Tab-separated table of C-alpha atoms in Angstrom:
chain	number	residue	atom	x	y	z
A	22	MET	CA	-0.006	0.018	0.032
A	23	LEU	CA	1.279	3.455	-0.851
A	24	GLU	CA	1.807	5.894	1.979
A	25	ALA	CA	0.878	9.539	1.905
A	26	LYS	CA	3.596	12.090	2.356
A	27	GLN	CA	3.349	13.664	5.764
A	28	PRO	CA	3.695	17.437	6.058
A	29	VAL	CA	6.834	18.731	7.709
A	30	GLY	CA	6.833	21.327	10.474
A	31	ARG	CA	4.205	22.346	13.037
A	32	PRO	CA	0.609	21.371	12.456
A	33	ARG	CA	-1.487	23.908	10.631
A	34	ASP	CA	-4.283	25.737	12.412
A	35	GLY	CA	-7.523	24.355	11.052
A	36	GLN	CA	-9.445	27.542	11.982
A	37	ILE	CA	-7.114	29.647	9.872
A	38	ASP	CA	-7.371	27.196	7.003
A	39	HIS	CA	-11.164	27.362	7.205
A	40	ALA	CA	-11.157	31.174	7.375
A	41	ILE	CA	-8.910	31.425	4.263
A	42	ALA	CA	-11.100	29.029	2.277
A	43	ALA	CA	-14.360	30.670	3.333
A	44	ALA	CA	-12.997	34.174	2.571
A	45	THR	CA	-11.673	33.022	-0.816
A	46	ARG	CA	-15.051	31.518	-1.812
A	47	GLU	CA	-16.993	34.566	-0.649
A	48	LEU	CA	-14.775	36.984	-2.497
A	49	LEU	CA	-14.786	34.856	-5.679
A	50	ALA	CA	-18.603	35.010	-5.638
A	51	GLU	CA	-18.522	38.798	-5.104
A	52	ARG	CA	-15.600	39.821	-7.350
A	53	GLY	CA	-14.802	36.920	-9.650
A	54	TYR	CA	-11.518	35.220	-10.262
A	55	ALA	CA	-9.647	38.062	-11.994
A	56	LYS	CA	-10.263	40.614	-9.205
A	57	LEU	CA	-9.527	38.400	-6.216
A	58	THR	CA	-6.398	39.392	-4.279
A	59	VAL	CA	-4.484	37.830	-1.378
A	60	ASP	CA	-4.822	41.180	0.450
A	61	ALA	CA	-8.623	41.025	0.202
A	62	VAL	CA	-8.720	37.388	1.379
A	63	ALA	CA	-6.468	38.178	4.351
A	64	SER	CA	-8.640	41.136	5.301
A	65	ARG	CA	-11.850	39.181	4.979
A	66	ALA	CA	-10.445	36.237	6.950
A	67	GLY	CA	-9.077	38.558	9.666
A	68	ILE	CA	-5.523	37.323	9.361
A	69	GLY	CA	-2.203	38.562	8.067
A	70	LYS	CA	-0.981	37.826	4.551
A	71	ALA	CA	1.937	35.891	6.060
A	72	ALA	CA	-0.549	33.231	7.302
A	73	ILE	CA	-1.696	32.705	3.708
A	74	TYR	CA	1.804	32.611	2.276
A	75	ARG	CA	2.838	30.026	4.890
A	76	ARG	CA	0.212	27.779	3.287
A	77	PHE	CA	0.289	28.787	-0.364
A	78	THR	CA	3.026	30.131	-2.566
A	79	THR	CA	0.629	31.691	-5.014
A	80	LYS	CA	-2.872	33.106	-5.223
A	81	GLN	CA	-3.781	30.363	-7.634
A	82	GLU	CA	-2.872	27.627	-5.172
A	83	MET	CA	-5.036	29.308	-2.507
A	84	ILE	CA	-7.953	29.530	-4.923
A	85	PHE	CA	-7.573	25.900	-6.090
A	86	ALA	CA	-7.452	24.639	-2.482
A	87	ALA	CA	-10.572	26.642	-1.604
A	88	THR	CA	-12.644	25.698	-4.637
A	89	VAL	CA	-11.442	22.285	-5.832
A	90	HIS	CA	-9.374	20.400	-3.287
A	91	ASP	CA	-6.546	20.932	-0.882
A	92	MET	CA	-3.419	18.860	-0.222
A	93	GLU	CA	-5.322	16.624	2.235
A	94	GLU	CA	-7.138	14.788	-0.563
A	95	GLN	CA	-7.484	11.137	0.581
A	96	PRO	CA	-8.164	7.887	-1.262
A	97	PRO	CA	-11.775	6.674	-0.828
A	98	PRO	CA	-12.512	3.945	1.668
A	99	ASP	CA	-11.869	0.507	0.193
A	100	SER	CA	-15.125	-0.565	-1.465
A	101	GLY	CA	-13.888	-4.084	-2.156
A	102	SER	CA	-13.717	-3.588	-5.907
A	103	LEU	CA	-11.899	-1.485	-8.466
A	104	ARG	CA	-15.212	-0.356	-9.946
A	105	GLY	CA	-16.489	0.738	-6.587
A	106	ASP	CA	-13.293	2.661	-5.748
A	107	LEU	CA	-13.232	4.320	-9.178
A	108	GLN	CA	-16.899	5.280	-8.742
A	109	ALA	CA	-16.075	6.982	-5.453
A	110	ILE	CA	-13.200	8.894	-7.082
A	111	GLY	CA	-15.416	9.870	-10.027
A	112	GLU	CA	-18.086	11.181	-7.670
A	113	VAL	CA	-15.515	13.242	-5.785
A	114	ILE	CA	-14.108	14.708	-9.000
A	115	ALA	CA	-17.637	15.556	-10.251
A	116	GLY	CA	-18.490	17.154	-6.912
A	117	GLN	CA	-15.355	19.229	-6.829
A	118	LEU	CA	-15.574	20.457	-10.410
A	119	SER	CA	-19.346	21.067	-10.345
A	120	THR	CA	-19.160	23.293	-7.285
A	121	ALA	CA	-16.197	25.384	-8.473
A	122	PRO	CA	-17.418	28.462	-10.374
A	123	PRO	CA	-16.636	28.027	-14.112
A	124	ASP	CA	-14.807	31.346	-14.389
A	125	VAL	CA	-12.482	30.200	-11.562
A	126	LEU	CA	-11.610	26.935	-13.326
A	127	HIS	CA	-11.077	28.726	-16.656
A	128	GLY	CA	-8.902	31.377	-14.939
A	129	LEU	CA	-6.861	28.825	-13.094
A	130	LEU	CA	-6.244	26.822	-16.291
A	131	ALA	CA	-5.191	29.947	-18.187
A	132	ASP	CA	-2.761	30.955	-15.433
A	133	ILE	CA	-1.307	27.468	-14.975
A	134	HIS	CA	-0.727	27.037	-18.668
A	135	GLY	CA	0.559	30.539	-19.158
A	136	ASP	CA	3.244	30.283	-16.450
A	137	LYS	CA	5.630	27.298	-16.641
A	138	SER	CA	6.822	27.637	-13.036
A	139	LEU	CA	3.243	27.836	-11.742
A	140	GLY	CA	2.349	24.825	-13.918
A	141	ALA	CA	5.272	22.843	-12.490
A	142	ARG	CA	4.203	23.722	-8.933
A	143	PHE	CA	0.632	22.477	-9.585
A	144	THR	CA	1.996	19.244	-11.116
A	145	GLY	CA	4.218	18.705	-8.055
A	146	THR	CA	1.530	19.410	-5.495
A	147	PHE	CA	-2.140	19.073	-6.409
A	148	ILE	CA	-1.708	16.777	-9.404
A	149	GLU	CA	0.796	14.622	-7.508
A	150	ARG	CA	-1.758	14.298	-4.684
A	151	GLU	CA	-4.481	13.269	-7.125
A	152	ARG	CA	-2.144	10.677	-8.591
A	153	PHE	CA	-1.452	9.323	-5.093
A	154	VAL	CA	-5.226	8.767	-4.703
A	155	ILE	CA	-5.386	6.953	-8.097
A	156	ASP	CA	-2.225	4.934	-7.345
A	157	THR	CA	-3.687	3.812	-4.022
A	158	VAL	CA	-6.869	2.551	-5.653
A	159	LEU	CA	-4.989	0.803	-8.452
A	160	ALA	CA	-2.618	-0.853	-5.935
A	161	ARG	CA	-5.667	-2.181	-4.031
A	162	ALA	CA	-6.969	-3.718	-7.282
A	163	VAL	CA	-3.593	-5.378	-7.935
A	164	GLU	CA	-3.558	-6.774	-4.361
A	165	ARG	CA	-7.116	-8.213	-4.891
A	166	GLY	CA	-6.090	-9.786	-8.138
A	167	GLU	CA	-8.440	-7.624	-10.225
A	168	LEU	CA	-5.478	-6.237	-12.176
A	169	GLU	CA	-2.373	-8.210	-13.145
A	170	ALA	CA	-0.099	-5.144	-13.001
A	171	MET	CA	-0.225	-1.450	-12.138
A	172	PRO	CA	-1.604	0.613	-15.047
A	173	ASP	CA	-0.290	4.092	-15.718
A	174	ALA	CA	-1.991	6.303	-13.089
A	175	ALA	CA	-1.742	9.317	-15.365
A	176	ILE	CA	-3.804	7.595	-18.044
A	177	VAL	CA	-6.391	6.390	-15.538
A	178	HIS	CA	-6.607	9.901	-14.063
A	179	ALA	CA	-7.156	11.393	-17.504
A	180	LEU	CA	-9.832	8.803	-18.355
A	181	LEU	CA	-11.778	9.614	-15.189
A	182	LEU	CA	-11.306	13.385	-15.187
A	183	GLY	CA	-11.628	13.986	-18.910
A	184	PRO	CA	-15.301	13.305	-19.521
A	185	ILE	CA	-16.383	15.218	-16.359
A	186	PHE	CA	-14.140	18.174	-17.194
A	187	TYR	CA	-15.280	18.250	-20.793
A	188	TRP	CA	-18.982	18.028	-19.819
A	189	LEU	CA	-18.784	20.845	-17.283
A	190	LEU	CA	-16.292	23.257	-18.848
A	191	ILE	CA	-16.535	22.747	-22.597
A	192	LEU	CA	-20.072	21.604	-23.249
A	193	ILE	CA	-21.482	23.449	-20.207
A	194	GLY	CA	-23.627	20.387	-19.791
A	195	ASP	CA	-26.499	19.829	-17.358
A	196	ARG	CA	-25.054	19.238	-13.917
A	197	ASP	CA	-28.002	16.986	-13.070
A	198	ALA	CA	-26.713	14.540	-15.670
A	199	LEU	CA	-23.346	14.168	-13.907
A	200	PRO	CA	-24.167	11.045	-11.874
A	201	GLU	CA	-25.055	9.100	-15.061
A	202	LEU	CA	-22.001	10.496	-16.805
A	203	VAL	CA	-19.757	9.387	-13.951
A	204	ARG	CA	-21.304	5.887	-13.913
A	205	THR	CA	-20.765	5.566	-17.623
A	206	ALA	CA	-17.198	6.822	-17.557
A	207	VAL	CA	-16.279	4.720	-14.564
A	208	GLY	CA	-17.828	1.614	-16.137
A	209	ALA	CA	-15.803	2.134	-19.335
A	210	VAL	CA	-12.539	2.684	-17.408
A	211	ALA	CA	-13.097	-0.314	-15.139
A	212	ASP	CA	-14.019	-2.560	-18.088
A	213	THR	CA	-10.935	-1.463	-20.011
A	214	LEU	CA	-8.553	-1.980	-17.138
A	215	THR	CA	-9.911	-5.411	-16.188
A	216	ALA	CA	-10.219	-6.716	-19.727
A	217	THR	CA	-7.944	-9.711	-20.301
């Protein structure tokens, strides 16, 4: 079983984390992605900017953590099957992406792809954490004998995330249709991975 990387240093104050996330979401709703600043979040949260920069190197990381997921993302409980575990991951992805405002996701993507160093940070933090979740689920399936060998986690991640992302951000599809989309995508991925 893969082990999560443990944070180094003193434990973070959960109340401050919550205040930052709440202030970020409130200000995004009021001002939108482009006009949100770290100063405004610090002021709304009633903390100093240093508290934010101890947690996040950039504004984009702060926004991603508040609207999509933070670095505490955990694998789902073991359902007993690859399909069940992938379904749980798909539901989490759909929930995260469907609750994040579309302008925030579009803004984040533009910033991440427009700045190589920012893109590298995201790959090494948030994406690495997402891959850890996928790797854990795939390792369980190998241990159960559902899979003969570990598939490429990046491909599995793309197969799960791609349809949800495309539905929400490109097609601007009906969010009520997400549960069926997730079931269909997960079924296709599970069937592909377990095909002999």
